[in-house]
Coordinates of C-alpha atoms in Angstrom, one line a residue:
M1 CA -37.3 -3.6 -11.6
T2 CA -35.5 -0.7 -10.0
R3 CA -33.8 -1.2 -6.6
T4 CA -33.2 2.0 -4.7
I5 CA -30.1 1.8 -2.5
L6 CA -29.8 5.3 -1.1
L7 CA -31.3 7.5 1.6
P8 CA -32.5 11.2 1.6
S9 CA -29.9 13.9 1.6
A10 CA -28.4 15.3 4.8
L11 CA -30.7 18.3 4.6
A12 CA -33.8 16.1 4.6
L13 CA -32.4 14.0 7.5
A14 CA -31.7 17.2 9.5
S15 CA -35.3 18.3 9.1
L16 CA -36.5 15.0 10.5
L17 CA -34.2 15.3 13.5
G18 CA -35.2 18.7 14.7
A19 CA -36.5 21.4 12.3
A20 CA -38.9 23.8 14.0
T21 CA -41.5 23.3 11.4
S22 CA -43.0 19.9 10.7
A23 CA -41.7 18.0 7.7
S24 CA -45.3 17.8 6.3
S25 CA -45.5 21.5 5.9
Q26 CA -42.2 21.8 4.1
P27 CA -41.6 21.3 0.3
P28 CA -40.1 18.0 -0.6
K29 CA -36.3 17.9 0.0
P30 CA -34.1 16.8 -2.9
T31 CA -32.6 13.3 -2.8
Q32 CA -29.7 11.8 -4.7
T33 CA -29.8 8.1 -5.6
F34 CA -27.5 5.5 -7.1
T35 CA -29.6 2.5 -8.1
I36 CA -29.5 -0.7 -10.1
Q37 CA -32.0 -1.2 -12.9
Q38 CA -31.6 -4.6 -14.7
D39 CA -28.2 -4.4 -16.5
H40 CA -27.2 -0.9 -15.7
F41 CA -26.8 1.8 -13.0
L42 CA -29.0 4.8 -12.5
L43 CA -27.7 8.0 -11.0
N44 CA -30.6 10.2 -9.9
G45 CA -32.8 8.2 -12.1
Q46 CA -30.6 8.5 -15.3
P47 CA -28.5 5.8 -16.9
F48 CA -24.9 6.1 -15.6
K49 CA -21.8 4.3 -16.8
I50 CA -19.0 4.3 -14.3
L51 CA -15.7 5.5 -15.8
S52 CA -13.4 5.1 -12.8
G53 CA -9.7 5.1 -12.1
E54 CA -8.0 4.2 -8.9
L55 CA -5.6 6.3 -6.9
H56 CA -4.8 6.1 -3.2
Y57 CA -4.7 9.3 -1.0
A58 CA -2.0 7.6 1.2
R59 CA 0.3 7.3 -1.8
I60 CA 0.0 11.0 -2.8
P61 CA 1.1 14.0 -0.8
R62 CA -2.0 15.9 0.3
E63 CA -0.7 19.0 -1.5
Y64 CA -1.1 17.1 -4.8
W65 CA -4.6 15.6 -4.3
H66 CA -6.4 18.1 -6.4
A67 CA -3.8 18.0 -9.1
R68 CA -4.1 14.2 -9.5
L69 CA -7.9 14.5 -9.4
K70 CA -7.9 17.1 -12.2
M71 CA -5.8 14.7 -14.3
A72 CA -8.4 12.0 -13.7
K73 CA -11.2 14.3 -14.9
A74 CA -9.1 15.2 -18.0
M75 CA -8.6 11.5 -18.9
G76 CA -12.4 11.2 -19.2
L77 CA -13.1 9.7 -15.8
N78 CA -16.3 10.5 -13.9
T79 CA -15.4 8.5 -10.8
I80 CA -12.3 7.7 -8.7
A81 CA -11.7 4.7 -6.4
T82 CA -9.5 4.5 -3.4
Y83 CA -8.6 1.9 -0.8
V84 CA -8.7 2.8 2.9
F85 CA -5.6 1.4 4.7
W86 CA -6.6 0.5 8.2
N87 CA -3.0 0.5 9.4
I88 CA -2.4 4.2 8.9
H89 CA -5.6 5.2 10.6
E90 CA -5.3 2.9 13.7
P91 CA -1.6 2.7 14.3
T92 CA -2.1 1.4 17.9
P93 CA -5.3 -0.3 19.1
G94 CA -8.1 2.2 19.8
H95 CA -6.1 5.2 18.7
F96 CA -7.2 6.7 15.4
D97 CA -5.6 9.2 13.0
F98 CA -7.6 11.0 10.3
T99 CA -5.3 14.1 10.2
G100 CA -2.9 15.5 7.6
N101 CA -2.3 13.1 4.8
N102 CA -4.6 10.6 6.5
D103 CA -7.6 13.0 6.2
L104 CA -9.8 10.7 4.2
A105 CA -12.9 12.9 4.4
A106 CA -10.9 15.8 2.9
F107 CA -9.8 13.6 0.0
I108 CA -13.3 12.5 -0.7
K109 CA -14.5 16.1 -0.6
A110 CA -11.7 17.1 -2.9
A111 CA -12.9 14.6 -5.4
Q112 CA -16.4 16.0 -5.2
Q113 CA -15.0 19.5 -5.7
E114 CA -13.4 18.3 -8.9
G115 CA -16.7 16.9 -10.2
L116 CA -15.9 13.2 -9.5
Y117 CA -17.8 10.5 -7.8
V118 CA -16.1 8.1 -5.4
I119 CA -15.9 4.3 -4.9
L120 CA -14.7 3.7 -1.4
R121 CA -12.8 0.4 -1.0
S122 CA -13.1 0.2 2.7
G123 CA -11.8 -3.2 3.5
P124 CA -11.0 -4.1 6.2
Y125 CA -8.6 -5.9 3.9
S126 CA -7.1 -4.1 0.9
C127 CA -4.1 -5.9 -0.6
A128 CA -2.8 -3.2 -3.0
E129 CA 0.9 -4.3 -2.5
W130 CA 0.6 -2.3 0.7
E131 CA 2.2 -3.3 4.0
F132 CA 0.2 -6.3 5.4
G133 CA -2.6 -5.6 2.9
G134 CA -3.6 -2.6 5.0
F135 CA -4.1 -4.5 8.2
P136 CA -2.4 -3.0 11.3
A137 CA 0.6 -5.0 12.4
W138 CA -0.5 -5.1 16.0
L139 CA -3.2 -7.7 15.1
L140 CA -0.3 -10.2 14.9
K141 CA 0.6 -9.7 18.5
D142 CA -2.4 -12.0 19.2
P143 CA -1.3 -15.6 18.5
A144 CA -4.9 -16.4 17.5
M145 CA -4.3 -14.5 14.2
E146 CA -2.3 -17.5 12.9
Q147 CA -5.7 -19.1 12.5
T148 CA -8.3 -16.3 12.6
L149 CA -7.1 -13.4 10.4
R150 CA -9.9 -12.7 7.9
S151 CA -12.2 -15.1 9.6
N152 CA -15.5 -14.8 11.6
D153 CA -13.7 -15.5 14.9
P154 CA -14.2 -12.8 17.5
S155 CA -10.4 -12.3 17.9
F156 CA -10.5 -10.8 14.4
M157 CA -14.0 -9.5 14.2
V158 CA -14.0 -7.5 17.4
P159 CA -11.2 -5.1 16.3
T160 CA -12.6 -5.1 12.8
E161 CA -16.0 -4.0 14.0
R162 CA -14.5 -1.2 16.1
W163 CA -12.5 0.0 13.1
I164 CA -15.5 -0.1 10.7
H165 CA -17.7 1.8 13.1
R166 CA -14.9 4.5 13.5
L167 CA -14.4 4.7 9.8
A168 CA -18.1 5.2 9.2
Q169 CA -18.0 8.3 11.4
E170 CA -15.7 9.8 8.8
V171 CA -17.3 8.6 5.6
A172 CA -21.0 7.8 6.2
P173 CA -22.0 11.5 5.8
L174 CA -20.2 11.6 2.5
Q175 CA -22.3 8.9 0.8
I176 CA -24.4 10.0 -2.1
G177 CA -27.7 9.5 -0.2
H178 CA -26.5 12.2 2.1
G179 CA -25.3 14.6 -0.7
G180 CA -21.8 13.3 -0.8
P181 CA -19.9 11.7 -3.8
I182 CA -19.6 8.1 -2.5
I183 CA -21.7 6.0 -4.8
M184 CA -20.3 2.5 -3.9
T185 CA -18.7 1.1 -0.8
Q186 CA -16.7 -2.2 -0.9
V187 CA -17.0 -4.9 1.7
E188 CA -13.7 -6.8 2.1
N189 CA -11.6 -7.4 -1.0
E190 CA -11.1 -10.4 -3.2
Y191 CA -12.1 -12.7 -0.4
G192 CA -12.6 -15.6 -2.8
N193 CA -8.8 -15.6 -3.3
F194 CA -8.4 -16.3 0.4
D195 CA -11.3 -18.4 1.6
H196 CA -15.0 -19.1 1.0
D197 CA -16.5 -18.5 4.4
H198 CA -19.8 -16.8 3.5
A199 CA -20.8 -16.4 7.2
Y200 CA -17.8 -14.1 7.5
M201 CA -18.9 -12.0 4.6
E202 CA -22.4 -11.9 5.9
H203 CA -21.2 -10.7 9.3
L204 CA -19.1 -8.0 7.6
K205 CA -22.1 -6.8 5.6
T206 CA -24.1 -6.6 8.8
I207 CA -21.4 -4.4 10.4
F208 CA -21.3 -2.1 7.5
E209 CA -25.1 -1.7 7.6
Q210 CA -25.1 -1.1 11.3
S211 CA -22.5 1.5 10.9
G212 CA -24.7 3.5 8.5
L213 CA -22.9 2.6 5.3
T214 CA -26.2 2.0 3.5
A215 CA -26.6 5.3 1.6
S216 CA -24.3 4.0 -1.1
L217 CA -24.3 0.7 -2.9
L218 CA -22.5 -2.0 -0.9
Y219 CA -20.6 -4.5 -3.1
S220 CA -18.0 -7.2 -3.2
A221 CA -15.1 -7.6 -5.7
D222 CA -13.3 -10.7 -6.6
N223 CA -10.8 -12.0 -9.1
W224 CA -12.8 -13.4 -12.0
R225 CA -11.8 -17.0 -11.2
N226 CA -13.1 -16.8 -7.6
I227 CA -16.4 -14.9 -7.8
P228 CA -18.6 -17.7 -6.3
A229 CA -16.2 -18.1 -3.3
G230 CA -16.1 -14.4 -2.4
S231 CA -19.6 -13.2 -3.2
I232 CA -22.8 -13.6 -1.2
P233 CA -26.5 -13.3 -2.0
G234 CA -27.9 -9.8 -1.4
L235 CA -24.6 -8.1 -2.0
Y236 CA -23.8 -6.7 -5.4
A237 CA -20.8 -8.4 -7.0
A238 CA -18.1 -7.1 -9.3
T239 CA -15.0 -8.6 -10.8
N240 CA -11.2 -8.0 -11.4
F241 CA -8.9 -9.1 -14.2
G242 CA -6.0 -8.1 -16.4
I243 CA -5.1 -7.7 -20.0
G244 CA -6.7 -10.1 -22.4
N245 CA -9.2 -11.5 -19.9
H246 CA -12.1 -9.1 -20.9
Q247 CA -14.5 -11.7 -22.3
G248 CA -13.6 -14.5 -19.8
G249 CA -13.8 -12.2 -16.9
M250 CA -17.1 -10.7 -17.8
D251 CA -18.6 -14.1 -18.7
A252 CA -17.6 -15.4 -15.3
L253 CA -19.4 -12.5 -13.6
A254 CA -22.5 -12.8 -15.9
K255 CA -22.7 -16.5 -15.0
V256 CA -22.9 -15.8 -11.3
R257 CA -25.1 -12.6 -11.6
P258 CA -27.0 -12.9 -14.8
D259 CA -29.6 -10.2 -13.9
A260 CA -27.2 -7.5 -12.6
P261 CA -25.0 -4.8 -14.2
L262 CA -21.5 -6.1 -15.2
F263 CA -18.9 -3.9 -13.5
V264 CA -15.2 -4.5 -13.8
S265 CA -14.0 -3.3 -10.4
E266 CA -10.3 -3.7 -11.3
Y267 CA -8.8 -3.6 -14.7
W268 CA -5.0 -3.8 -14.6
P269 CA -3.2 -1.7 -17.1
G270 CA 0.2 -2.4 -15.5
W271 CA 1.9 -4.2 -12.7
F272 CA 4.1 -3.7 -9.7
D273 CA 7.8 -4.3 -9.1
H274 CA 9.8 -6.5 -6.7
W275 CA 13.3 -5.8 -5.5
G276 CA 15.7 -7.8 -7.6
H277 CA 13.3 -8.4 -10.5
P278 CA 13.0 -6.5 -13.8
H279 CA 10.7 -3.5 -14.1
E280 CA 7.2 -4.4 -15.2
T281 CA 5.4 -2.7 -18.1
R282 CA 2.4 -3.7 -20.2
P283 CA 1.7 -2.9 -23.9
V284 CA -1.0 -0.3 -24.7
A285 CA -2.7 -1.7 -27.8
P286 CA -4.4 -4.8 -26.2
Q287 CA -5.5 -2.6 -23.3
L288 CA -7.5 -0.4 -25.7
E289 CA -9.2 -3.5 -27.2
D290 CA -10.1 -4.6 -23.6
L291 CA -11.4 -1.1 -22.7
D292 CA -13.6 -0.9 -25.8
Y293 CA -15.0 -4.4 -25.1
I294 CA -15.7 -3.8 -21.4
L295 CA -17.4 -0.4 -21.9
H296 CA -19.6 -1.6 -24.7
R297 CA -20.7 -4.7 -22.9
G298 CA -20.8 -3.6 -19.2
A299 CA -22.0 -0.9 -16.9
G300 CA -18.5 0.4 -16.1
I301 CA -14.9 0.0 -15.2
N302 CA -12.4 0.9 -12.6
I303 CA -8.8 1.2 -13.9
Y304 CA -6.4 -0.2 -11.3
M305 CA -4.3 1.9 -11.3
F306 CA -5.1 5.2 -12.9
H307 CA -2.2 6.7 -10.8
G308 CA -0.1 4.5 -8.6
G309 CA 2.0 7.0 -6.6
T310 CA 4.5 6.0 -4.0
S311 CA 4.5 3.6 -1.0
F312 CA 6.4 6.1 1.2
G313 CA 8.3 5.1 4.3
F314 CA 7.9 1.4 5.2
M315 CA 4.5 1.0 3.5
A316 CA 5.5 -1.2 0.6
G317 CA 4.3 -4.8 1.0
S318 CA 5.5 -8.1 -0.2
S319 CA 4.3 -11.1 -2.2
N320 CA 4.5 -14.8 -1.7
I321 CA 4.5 -16.4 -5.1
S322 CA 5.1 -20.2 -5.3
G323 CA 6.7 -20.1 -1.9
Q324 CA 9.1 -17.3 -2.7
F325 CA 9.1 -14.2 -0.6
L326 CA 9.2 -11.1 -2.9
P327 CA 9.3 -7.7 -1.3
D328 CA 8.0 -4.8 -3.3
V329 CA 9.9 -1.6 -4.3
T330 CA 9.0 1.8 -3.0
S331 CA 7.7 3.1 -6.3
Y332 CA 4.1 2.2 -7.1
D333 CA 4.3 3.6 -10.6
Y334 CA 2.5 0.5 -11.9
D335 CA 3.0 1.5 -15.5
A336 CA -0.2 3.5 -14.9
P337 CA -1.7 6.1 -17.3
L338 CA -0.5 8.8 -14.9
D339 CA 3.0 8.1 -13.7
E340 CA 4.4 8.1 -10.2
A341 CA 5.1 11.8 -10.2
G342 CA 1.7 12.8 -11.7
H343 CA 2.9 13.2 -15.3
P344 CA 0.5 12.1 -18.2
T345 CA 1.9 9.2 -20.3
P346 CA 1.0 8.1 -23.8
K347 CA -1.2 5.5 -22.2
L348 CA -3.3 8.3 -20.6
L349 CA -3.7 10.0 -24.0
A350 CA -4.8 6.8 -25.6
Y351 CA -7.3 6.0 -22.8
R352 CA -8.6 9.5 -23.1
K353 CA -9.6 9.0 -26.7
I354 CA -11.7 5.9 -25.9
L355 CA -13.2 7.3 -22.7
A356 CA -14.2 10.5 -24.5
T357 CA -16.6 8.6 -26.7
F358 CA -18.7 8.1 -23.5
S359 CA -18.7 11.8 -22.6
P360 CA -21.9 13.9 -23.2
C361 CA -20.7 15.0 -26.6
G362 CA -19.0 11.8 -27.6
N363 CA -15.5 13.2 -28.1
E364 CA -12.6 14.9 -26.4
S365 CA -14.0 18.4 -26.8
C366 CA -16.2 17.7 -23.7
L367 CA -13.2 16.9 -21.6
P368 CA -11.0 19.4 -19.7
P369 CA -7.6 19.9 -21.2
V370 CA -4.8 17.8 -19.7
P371 CA -3.3 19.9 -17.0
T372 CA 0.3 20.9 -16.8
A373 CA 2.3 18.5 -14.5
P374 CA 4.1 19.8 -11.4
P375 CA 7.5 21.2 -12.1
V376 CA 10.6 19.0 -11.9
I377 CA 14.0 20.2 -10.6
T378 CA 17.5 18.8 -10.6
I379 CA 19.8 18.9 -7.6
P380 CA 23.6 18.7 -7.9
P381 CA 25.4 15.9 -6.2
I382 CA 24.9 15.8 -2.4
T383 CA 27.7 14.2 -0.4
L384 CA 26.7 12.6 2.8
T385 CA 29.5 14.0 4.8
E386 CA 28.4 13.2 8.3
S387 CA 27.7 9.8 9.9
T388 CA 27.0 8.0 13.1
S389 CA 27.0 4.3 13.8
L390 CA 23.8 2.5 14.7
W391 CA 25.7 0.9 17.7
Q392 CA 26.0 4.5 19.1
N393 CA 22.3 5.2 18.8
L394 CA 20.7 2.1 20.3
P395 CA 17.6 2.5 22.6
T396 CA 17.4 0.9 26.0
A397 CA 17.7 -2.9 25.7
I398 CA 14.8 -5.3 26.5
A399 CA 15.9 -8.5 28.2
S400 CA 14.4 -11.6 26.8
E401 CA 15.4 -15.3 27.4
T402 CA 14.4 -16.1 23.8
P403 CA 14.2 -14.1 20.6
Q404 CA 10.7 -12.5 20.1
S405 CA 9.1 -10.9 17.1
M406 CA 8.7 -7.2 16.5
E407 CA 5.0 -7.4 17.3
H408 CA 5.7 -8.8 20.7
F409 CA 7.4 -5.5 21.6
D410 CA 4.5 -3.4 20.0
Q411 CA 6.8 -2.6 17.0
S412 CA 5.3 -2.5 13.5
Y413 CA 8.0 -1.3 11.1
G414 CA 11.7 -0.8 10.7
Y415 CA 14.5 -2.9 12.1
I416 CA 15.2 -4.9 15.2
L417 CA 18.5 -6.0 16.8
Y418 CA 19.1 -9.2 18.8
R419 CA 22.3 -9.3 20.9
T420 CA 23.7 -12.1 23.1
Q421 CA 27.1 -13.2 24.3
L422 CA 28.8 -16.4 23.2
P423 CA 30.7 -17.5 26.3
A424 CA 33.5 -19.5 24.6
A425 CA 35.2 -20.3 21.4
T426 CA 32.8 -22.0 19.0
S427 CA 32.4 -23.3 15.5
G428 CA 29.2 -24.4 13.9
D429 CA 26.0 -23.4 12.0
L430 CA 24.0 -20.5 13.2
V431 CA 20.3 -21.2 12.3
L432 CA 17.6 -18.5 12.4
T433 CA 14.0 -20.0 12.5
D434 CA 12.0 -18.3 11.0
L435 CA 13.7 -15.2 9.7
H436 CA 11.5 -12.4 8.5
D437 CA 13.1 -10.9 6.5
Y438 CA 16.8 -10.0 6.0
A439 CA 19.6 -10.4 8.6
Q440 CA 23.1 -9.1 9.0
I441 CA 25.2 -11.1 11.5
Y442 CA 28.1 -9.5 13.5
L443 CA 30.7 -11.0 15.8
D444 CA 32.3 -8.4 18.0
G445 CA 31.0 -5.7 15.6
K446 CA 32.5 -7.3 12.5
L447 CA 30.1 -8.3 9.7
T448 CA 30.2 -12.0 9.3
G449 CA 27.5 -12.7 6.8
T450 CA 23.9 -12.0 5.7
L451 CA 20.8 -14.2 5.4
D452 CA 18.0 -13.3 3.0
R453 CA 14.5 -14.7 3.2
R454 CA 14.0 -14.1 -0.6
N455 CA 16.6 -16.8 -1.1
K456 CA 15.3 -19.1 1.7
Q457 CA 18.5 -18.6 3.6
S458 CA 18.4 -19.4 7.3
T459 CA 21.9 -20.9 8.1
L460 CA 25.3 -19.2 8.4
P461 CA 28.5 -21.0 9.5
I462 CA 30.3 -19.0 12.2
K463 CA 33.6 -19.4 14.1
T464 CA 35.1 -17.6 17.1
D465 CA 38.4 -18.0 18.8
G466 CA 37.0 -17.1 22.2
P467 CA 34.0 -15.4 23.8
A468 CA 32.3 -13.0 21.4
R469 CA 29.3 -10.7 21.2
L470 CA 26.8 -11.9 18.6
D471 CA 24.5 -9.2 17.0
I472 CA 21.8 -10.1 14.6
L473 CA 20.2 -7.0 12.9
V474 CA 16.9 -7.9 11.1
A475 CA 15.1 -5.7 8.5
N476 CA 11.4 -5.9 8.0
D477 CA 11.1 -5.7 4.2
G478 CA 7.3 -5.5 4.1
R479 CA 4.6 -7.9 5.3
I480 CA 3.0 -10.2 2.8
N481 CA -0.2 -8.6 1.6
S482 CA -2.1 -11.6 0.2
T483 CA -2.7 -15.3 0.7
K484 CA -3.0 -17.2 4.0
Q485 CA 0.8 -16.6 4.5
M486 CA -0.4 -13.2 5.9
R487 CA -1.4 -15.0 9.1
I488 CA 2.2 -15.8 10.0
E489 CA 3.8 -12.5 8.9
S490 CA 5.3 -11.5 12.2
K491 CA 8.6 -9.8 11.7
G492 CA 12.1 -10.2 13.1
I493 CA 13.3 -13.7 14.3
T494 CA 9.9 -15.3 14.8
K495 CA 10.9 -18.6 16.4
S496 CA 14.4 -19.4 17.5
V497 CA 18.2 -19.1 17.1
T498 CA 20.4 -22.2 17.4
L499 CA 24.1 -22.6 17.2
S500 CA 25.4 -26.1 16.4
G501 CA 21.9 -27.4 17.3
T502 CA 21.8 -25.7 20.7
P503 CA 19.2 -22.9 21.3
L504 CA 20.8 -19.5 22.2
T505 CA 19.2 -17.7 25.1
G506 CA 19.8 -14.6 27.2
W507 CA 19.1 -11.9 24.6
Q508 CA 19.2 -8.2 24.8
I509 CA 16.7 -6.9 22.2
Y510 CA 16.6 -3.4 20.7
P511 CA 13.5 -2.4 18.7
L512 CA 14.4 0.1 15.9
P513 CA 11.2 1.5 14.4
M514 CA 13.1 4.5 13.0
T515 CA 10.4 7.0 14.1
T516 CA 13.1 9.2 15.7
L517 CA 16.3 9.9 14.0
P518 CA 19.7 10.9 15.6
T519 CA 20.5 14.6 15.9
H520 CA 24.3 14.2 16.5
F521 CA 26.5 13.2 13.6
N522 CA 30.3 13.2 13.1
P523 CA 32.4 13.7 10.0
A524 CA 31.9 10.5 7.9
A525 CA 34.4 7.8 8.4
K526 CA 36.1 6.5 5.2
Q527 CA 35.0 2.9 5.8
S528 CA 32.7 1.3 8.3
Q529 CA 31.4 -2.2 8.8
A530 CA 28.7 -1.0 11.1
P531 CA 25.2 -0.2 9.9
T532 CA 25.4 3.5 9.6
L533 CA 23.2 6.6 9.6
R534 CA 24.5 9.3 7.2
R535 CA 23.5 12.9 6.8
G536 CA 23.9 15.6 4.2
S537 CA 22.4 18.9 3.2
F538 CA 21.6 20.8 0.0
T539 CA 20.3 24.3 -0.7
L540 CA 17.6 25.2 -3.2
A541 CA 16.6 28.5 -4.7
S542 CA 13.3 27.0 -5.8
T543 CA 11.4 23.8 -5.1
G544 CA 9.9 21.2 -7.4
D545 CA 9.6 17.4 -7.7
T546 CA 12.9 15.5 -8.1
F547 CA 14.1 11.9 -8.5
L548 CA 16.8 11.1 -6.0
D549 CA 19.6 9.0 -7.5
I550 CA 20.4 6.3 -4.9
R551 CA 22.8 4.2 -6.9
T552 CA 25.7 4.7 -4.4
L553 CA 23.6 3.4 -1.5
G554 CA 23.2 -0.2 -0.4
K555 CA 20.1 -1.3 1.5
G556 CA 18.0 0.8 3.9
A557 CA 15.7 3.8 4.2
L558 CA 15.9 7.5 3.5
W559 CA 14.3 10.7 4.9
I560 CA 14.3 14.3 3.6
N561 CA 13.4 17.1 6.0
G562 CA 11.9 14.4 8.3
H563 CA 9.6 13.0 5.6
P564 CA 10.0 9.2 5.2
I565 CA 10.7 8.8 1.5
G566 CA 11.1 5.1 1.3
R567 CA 13.3 2.0 1.1
F568 CA 16.2 1.5 -1.3
W569 CA 18.2 -1.6 -2.2
N570 CA 21.0 -2.0 -4.7
V571 CA 19.6 -5.2 -6.1
G572 CA 17.4 -3.0 -8.4
P573 CA 15.4 -2.3 -10.5
Q574 CA 14.5 1.0 -8.8
Q575 CA 17.4 3.4 -8.7
T576 CA 15.7 6.7 -7.9
L577 CA 13.3 7.7 -5.2
F578 CA 10.5 10.2 -5.9
V579 CA 10.8 13.3 -3.7
P580 CA 7.6 15.5 -3.9
G581 CA 8.3 19.2 -4.3
P582 CA 6.0 20.2 -1.3
W583 CA 8.3 18.2 1.0
L584 CA 11.3 20.4 -0.1
R585 CA 11.9 24.0 0.9
K586 CA 13.8 27.0 -0.3
G587 CA 17.1 27.3 1.4
R588 CA 18.7 24.4 3.4
N589 CA 17.3 20.9 3.1
E590 CA 18.5 17.8 5.1
V591 CA 18.7 14.2 4.0
V592 CA 19.3 11.3 6.4
V593 CA 20.1 7.8 5.2
F594 CA 20.1 4.5 7.1
D595 CA 22.3 2.0 5.2
L596 CA 22.9 -1.5 6.4
L597 CA 25.7 -2.2 3.9
P598 CA 29.3 -1.0 4.3
S599 CA 30.6 1.8 2.2
T600 CA 34.3 2.5 1.4
T601 CA 33.6 6.2 0.8
P602 CA 30.9 8.6 1.8
P603 CA 28.0 8.0 -0.7
H604 CA 26.5 10.8 -2.7
L605 CA 23.0 11.5 -4.1
A606 CA 21.7 13.8 -6.8
G607 CA 18.2 15.0 -7.9
L608 CA 17.5 13.9 -11.5
A609 CA 14.9 15.1 -13.9
Q610 CA 13.7 11.6 -14.8
P611 CA 13.2 8.5 -12.7
I612 CA 15.2 5.3 -13.1
L613 CA 12.7 2.4 -12.4
D614 CA 14.1 -0.1 -14.9
G615 CA 17.8 -0.4 -13.7
P616 CA 19.7 -3.7 -13.6
A617 CA 18.1 -6.4 -11.5
T618 CA 20.0 -9.3 -10.0
D619 CA 17.1 -11.8 -10.4
Q620 CA 15.9 -12.2 -14.0
T621 CA 12.8 -14.3 -13.1
K622 CA 9.6 -12.5 -13.8
S623 CA 6.5 -13.2 -11.6
K624 CA 3.2 -13.7 -13.4
Q625 CA 0.0 -13.5 -11.5
E626 CA -2.6 -12.4 -14.1

């Protein structure tokens, strides 16, 4: 039996809505369809095997979208998949942004121009090692989210429905039934890993349908161990797994959906990195065995990731594994076939050989040649010769009797400073409950100690000889992007501060989202205990991609020509930051660094020809989730 999913093309719909001549007197309008027939897909009535690879428009500069898509085509892919990250499109409630690098419709059209179909992973939840799994942080301002995030409760479903309806305005016309390239649209993501509320999934499916997202195949995707919990009747189901799980993963899907095509919606050829942990890579040989098995048994595959890219700015998320908080690095290279900077790897060439066997002629001669990667340049050492103390660049304080989270002040990312006066000499334990995520504690401007959530630190002994100013500077290192721990991922000091068992009150609070940088800098001091913003400049005769050497920096964030490049941290393993060539310019370029850690001399940077993603790491414990 063939089940048709799609609607007539946009041209046919237009004729129904207002053509001068009646539809009955016109020749039949062409339609495009993506359907299911028994154990395979049909595209416009012909058998179609999905050969897809994932890449995320938000992790790629817009200027490189076409280049990355051409690489996908050259590897032998006929489809690409992308998550939609809600947080970048609705940064504040009811205010939407689909411009510039957030122009999702333009990305989808670019894929179509390159001859690729699209799988739209529309959420509302993504995961993806992205900040808060793609959810906007402002959701957490509502205390109800501690119980209702990713549930059928109106506190979550009302903003979710508003978002899906707005998203549909951008993407519904681009579904294949309307002549666009979107063949599949995902509802939620790996919900079976989180819960098993089928009423929630049914409600989401209804919202998608009411939004007009029915001209492509709606589907759910779950880790192979959790398919029954996350899937619902009437919604096509796919599965996700990593290396070596090809038979078990596909068997699990076949057991739940014996009469449907077997589609591997995520196959993991690599993995992601955490600060302080060794760089993750995966061997190629077993992947080729998996790929061969999956494609000969199933209806298709989506390689997660084909190209990882970069979690620019503050968009890298965090994990919670066995109760340990593990923030992710800025690079999302993922050991993918196409590396972070868009360069083909040996893995890409090996994948290409297998994927080519499913091309029209059965070999690589049908595929476009692998394009030349963008140029790479080196930059001589850049000394950050100017600086300004954070203390000299604080915003207006907000008075609060008790500490409050970032979200309480409508802040999503960056840092937050808590300041109070200790009225007399004191000695005892300073306890921060609950600290999210990393704090530096100062007494009268002098750094006294640090507390790190990764190490479950919350207590610091302090001593003063008299009255003192207490400053607690807290860094948001990325909200957890999976598990029910997400529900309590407010940032900053989320509960209380006590000293010798007594709550501290009377705070001045300074939100520091770092959306505006200082313009006035002084010659850099030789040594400073204060958290410092530093500035330097460099001149280029020509532009190109580069890898910024950050080994002289401590912990913080970096901007070039106003573009937020990402976080750095000297715990490793990442020791360079990818800087896209389109964000550089001929002539003078400016770099600004915010560094929490003291430096005895002005630090320096340099642009390298190769990345360093596998530098020394302080914590040698690997995390295994596959």
